[in-house]
Every structure is written in C-alpha cells, then in structure tokens.
C-alpha cells in the first residue's frame, strides 16, 4: 500500500480522492509493507494533525457531474465525471471514477473545476460565480459542480472590458446606457472578461454589477480590481468571492487556455501593490503542467504586468510557452507591451474612460476622454485555434474608428491652446489607439508619396484642448464634472509634416499603421490648408 502525502514547508496542503495531477510540493512516499516504517508514518500523521489545527484548514469534498436537470444539485442518477481537474487556488487534483474529489481549504479558499472546452458550468452566466467559496454561504464542506456539454469551437470571439468602475446610481446609469447596452446588442461575442474595478470602492454595489452582467447575452468572467476590495485586515476578497466565487481560477475555451489572477494586494494601511503570491505562482505552475506548450495561454489580471512587483517570477513560468497573451486594465489608458518574444500584453483601457468625467454628450453621458487620448473603449479578440487578432472598439463608435488624426490649422480655437501652438506649422498628429513601440505609421496626402511618421512624446491634441479649457474655467459646464486630465504624454502618438503646395484646396489624408505580426489599421481625414482661419 502506498500513500502519497503532498506538503510544503511541513504544512498539509491537500488530500483527495482520485489520481493526482502535477503538484509542485515535495512528496513523501511512505511504504507500509514493512512494519519498521510505521513509526515514520506516525510522526508524519502527528505533524500534519497539529499543522492542520494551527492553520484552521478544513477538508472539503464534492463532485463534478453532468447536471441533467440544470439545478446545480448532484441528484440521484446524475453521472459524476472522471479526470476533471479541481483546484483550491494552489493544489490541483482530479476527480475519481465517480466524479468525486477532496481538498483542504482555509477560510479564504475558492474551489473550482478547470473544465475542458467541451464542458461548461450550469447556473449563472458569470462563469466564476458558479465556483465555491469556503468563506461564503456554503459551510457544509461539500462543494459540487454541475456541468453540461457544449460545442467546442476552434474559432470564437471574446471581449476584454476594462474598469466599468461605477460609484453610484448615476454612474451605473452611464454604464447601462453606454457600454452595457452596446454589449447587450452584440451577438458575435462568445464571452467577455471584465478586467477588474467593476465598482469604485463601494463593494456593496458589486451585487448590482453582477445583475448587470447576467443580463448580457454572452457569458462573462470577472477579475478582481483594487477598487473591488473590502477595506479590512486579512482577506480583502470576502465580498467579491462571495458574489463571484473566485478571483484566481482557470478555464478552457476552444483551443485556448485562460488563467485569471488577482494581482492586487495591500501595502501599508491604505495602499496596494501589484504582485503575485507564492500560492498563486504554485497554482500557475501546477495548472500549466496540464497544458501543452504549443497551446495559446491567455492571462487576465487587473494591474498591468509591466508594473507588477515580481513579474519575473511568473514570466519565467511562461517563457517556454509558444504564445502568451495578457490582458489587464487599471490605468484608464490604452497601451500594448511586448514582454518577451512570445508574450504580448494589452492594457485594455477603461469602459468608464477617465472615471465618467468630462462634458456630457447629447445623450447625457460624459465623454470621459482618457489621458492617452483614446475614447471609452473595450477590446475584441478573434481566436482561430492558437492564433488571434485583436481590435480596439470605442464605445458607441463605428468599429473602423481606430485613430484620431489632428491636422494643424483646422480649428480656430486651437490658437488658444498653448500646447498646440508650440507644434511646428503643418504638423499632423495621429493617435493610433492600439499602437505600440513596434508600430510603423505612414501618411499620404491624396495620391502622393507615402511619408513615414515618427513616434512622438506629446500630449494628445484633444487632451491638450480639454486641459486648457479646464484652466480657463470654460469646462466643466453646468451638470458636467471636470475631466481629470493633465499634461501627460500619450504612449501611442506619431507625427509627420504635410508636404508643400497644398494651399487653397481640399485634400484627403490617409494614415496607415501596421506591425509585422499582422496588426493593421487605417484612418482618413478630409482637410484644407488656408492662409489663416478667420475668427
């Protein structure tokens, strides 16, 4: 008889029914065929017993089963599923022949199955809301997960939506009347991932956000943000996990493997920082051990990886993967970063824009222009097996709107904006919303020669105009809130200069932006060159 006891640093981590998958913990194999080893077994047993008591661990069990009637309850006659990975956010075990599993958890643990692409959870249309939370209402120690069969898709589309971040009923209305209404009309999206900061400090509003997401036609998954935390000592995910089941989890869709992580942790009395815990790193390592190296891995988190304190630790776990795509939110700016030859990060901006501030439009919704000069937005990603294409989508804008183009001397108001008057005469500034350091941008006037544009460290012209109007008290107007904009450069601006001899005619300016990996967007602007615009 052989008993395998996984542990780390002497702390009992898990015991389960079924066959173990990968575990990064050291394992001691104790063979009891010889009586002389009985004393060793007793020592381990006593050690684990006292550690268990000290850590307030609880052994939980449950089943993963085909939920024939869709009620989420493991009823008599329903079939348990063998070989399904189940995790406590650290260890991963697999279900037995009857679909049973067993794990040890503490009061902050979430329990979730990592379903193959041909299965999905029954219950809430928010995927992780169907997971178990040991600090929630389920105190029985029995966690069972109903699933149903679904068609596996090699081609699918998802939405990556950053920072809805509503703080009151007014801002909830802004979200419902803009991004939520737009998503409610979309039938081409298979699921959405909301990248954290669903609310703005008022965690009691998370229940309302949950209802909003459940009204969307597509399934949703949620990420925990720094504004979604309880401001208490110890675990700050009590409210989030009680409503959404888990902040760390994984799932499969099509040929893609998704890992969702909470990377927001307290720092000092009031602060926070972006980092990953040893427990999360073990989970990622254990999870990736089940995923072939050539499969596309997508990581969703809140704080961008480029500023995460210990990012090198998780990037080292990803270095041998064929391709990794990372989504994050948090900054209320759009940016893209190549973290390695195989790893790209999309910082997805915010569907709330610059925190629901700025002048109201004709529908009463704040313009909320972001500091980078991008409008309120989300991203669409089209997957085809292990390949993907991404697209910026401005909320309420046509999908072709991928940039703004500013041409000197087109608006008489700009002469009152010092930041714009400092620019050289005849300058063109293109804001490529989804551009990166690798983007090549060129422009063409009418059918003339193509002119290479240069990356520019500038304040976006529309932001510059808003900053100046704020300083002149022209903004905000009545019933609007002052936009929180400042003199800060955008990460995705390019500039070029108009060719000579354009005076007195109407012209069409074409701007193209591309990258070797397949990124391509195009924009056009009709303009004229005048001797001077009359007031």
Coordinates of C-alpha atoms in Angstrom, one line a residue, residues 25-26 60 86 89 190 202 230 234 300 315 400 436 443 455 488 515 522:
X25 CA 5.1 20.5 -3.5
X26 CA 7.6 17.9 -2.3
X60 CA -14.0 19.6 1.8
X86 CA -10.3 20.7 -9.4
X89 CA -6.2 28.0 -6.0
X190 CA -18.9 34.2 -27.2
X202 CA -18.5 50.8 -2.8
X230 CA -13.1 45.1 1.2
X234 CA -6.7 39.9 6.3
X300 CA -6.3 38.1 -17.4
X315 CA 7.1 35.4 -16.7
X400 CA -13.5 51.5 -38.2
X436 CA 2.8 50.0 -29.6
X443 CA 0.7 59.0 -44.1
X455 CA 6.9 58.3 -32.7
X488 CA 0.9 63.8 -19.7
X515 CA 3.1 45.7 -37.4
X522 CA -6.2 52.8 -41.4

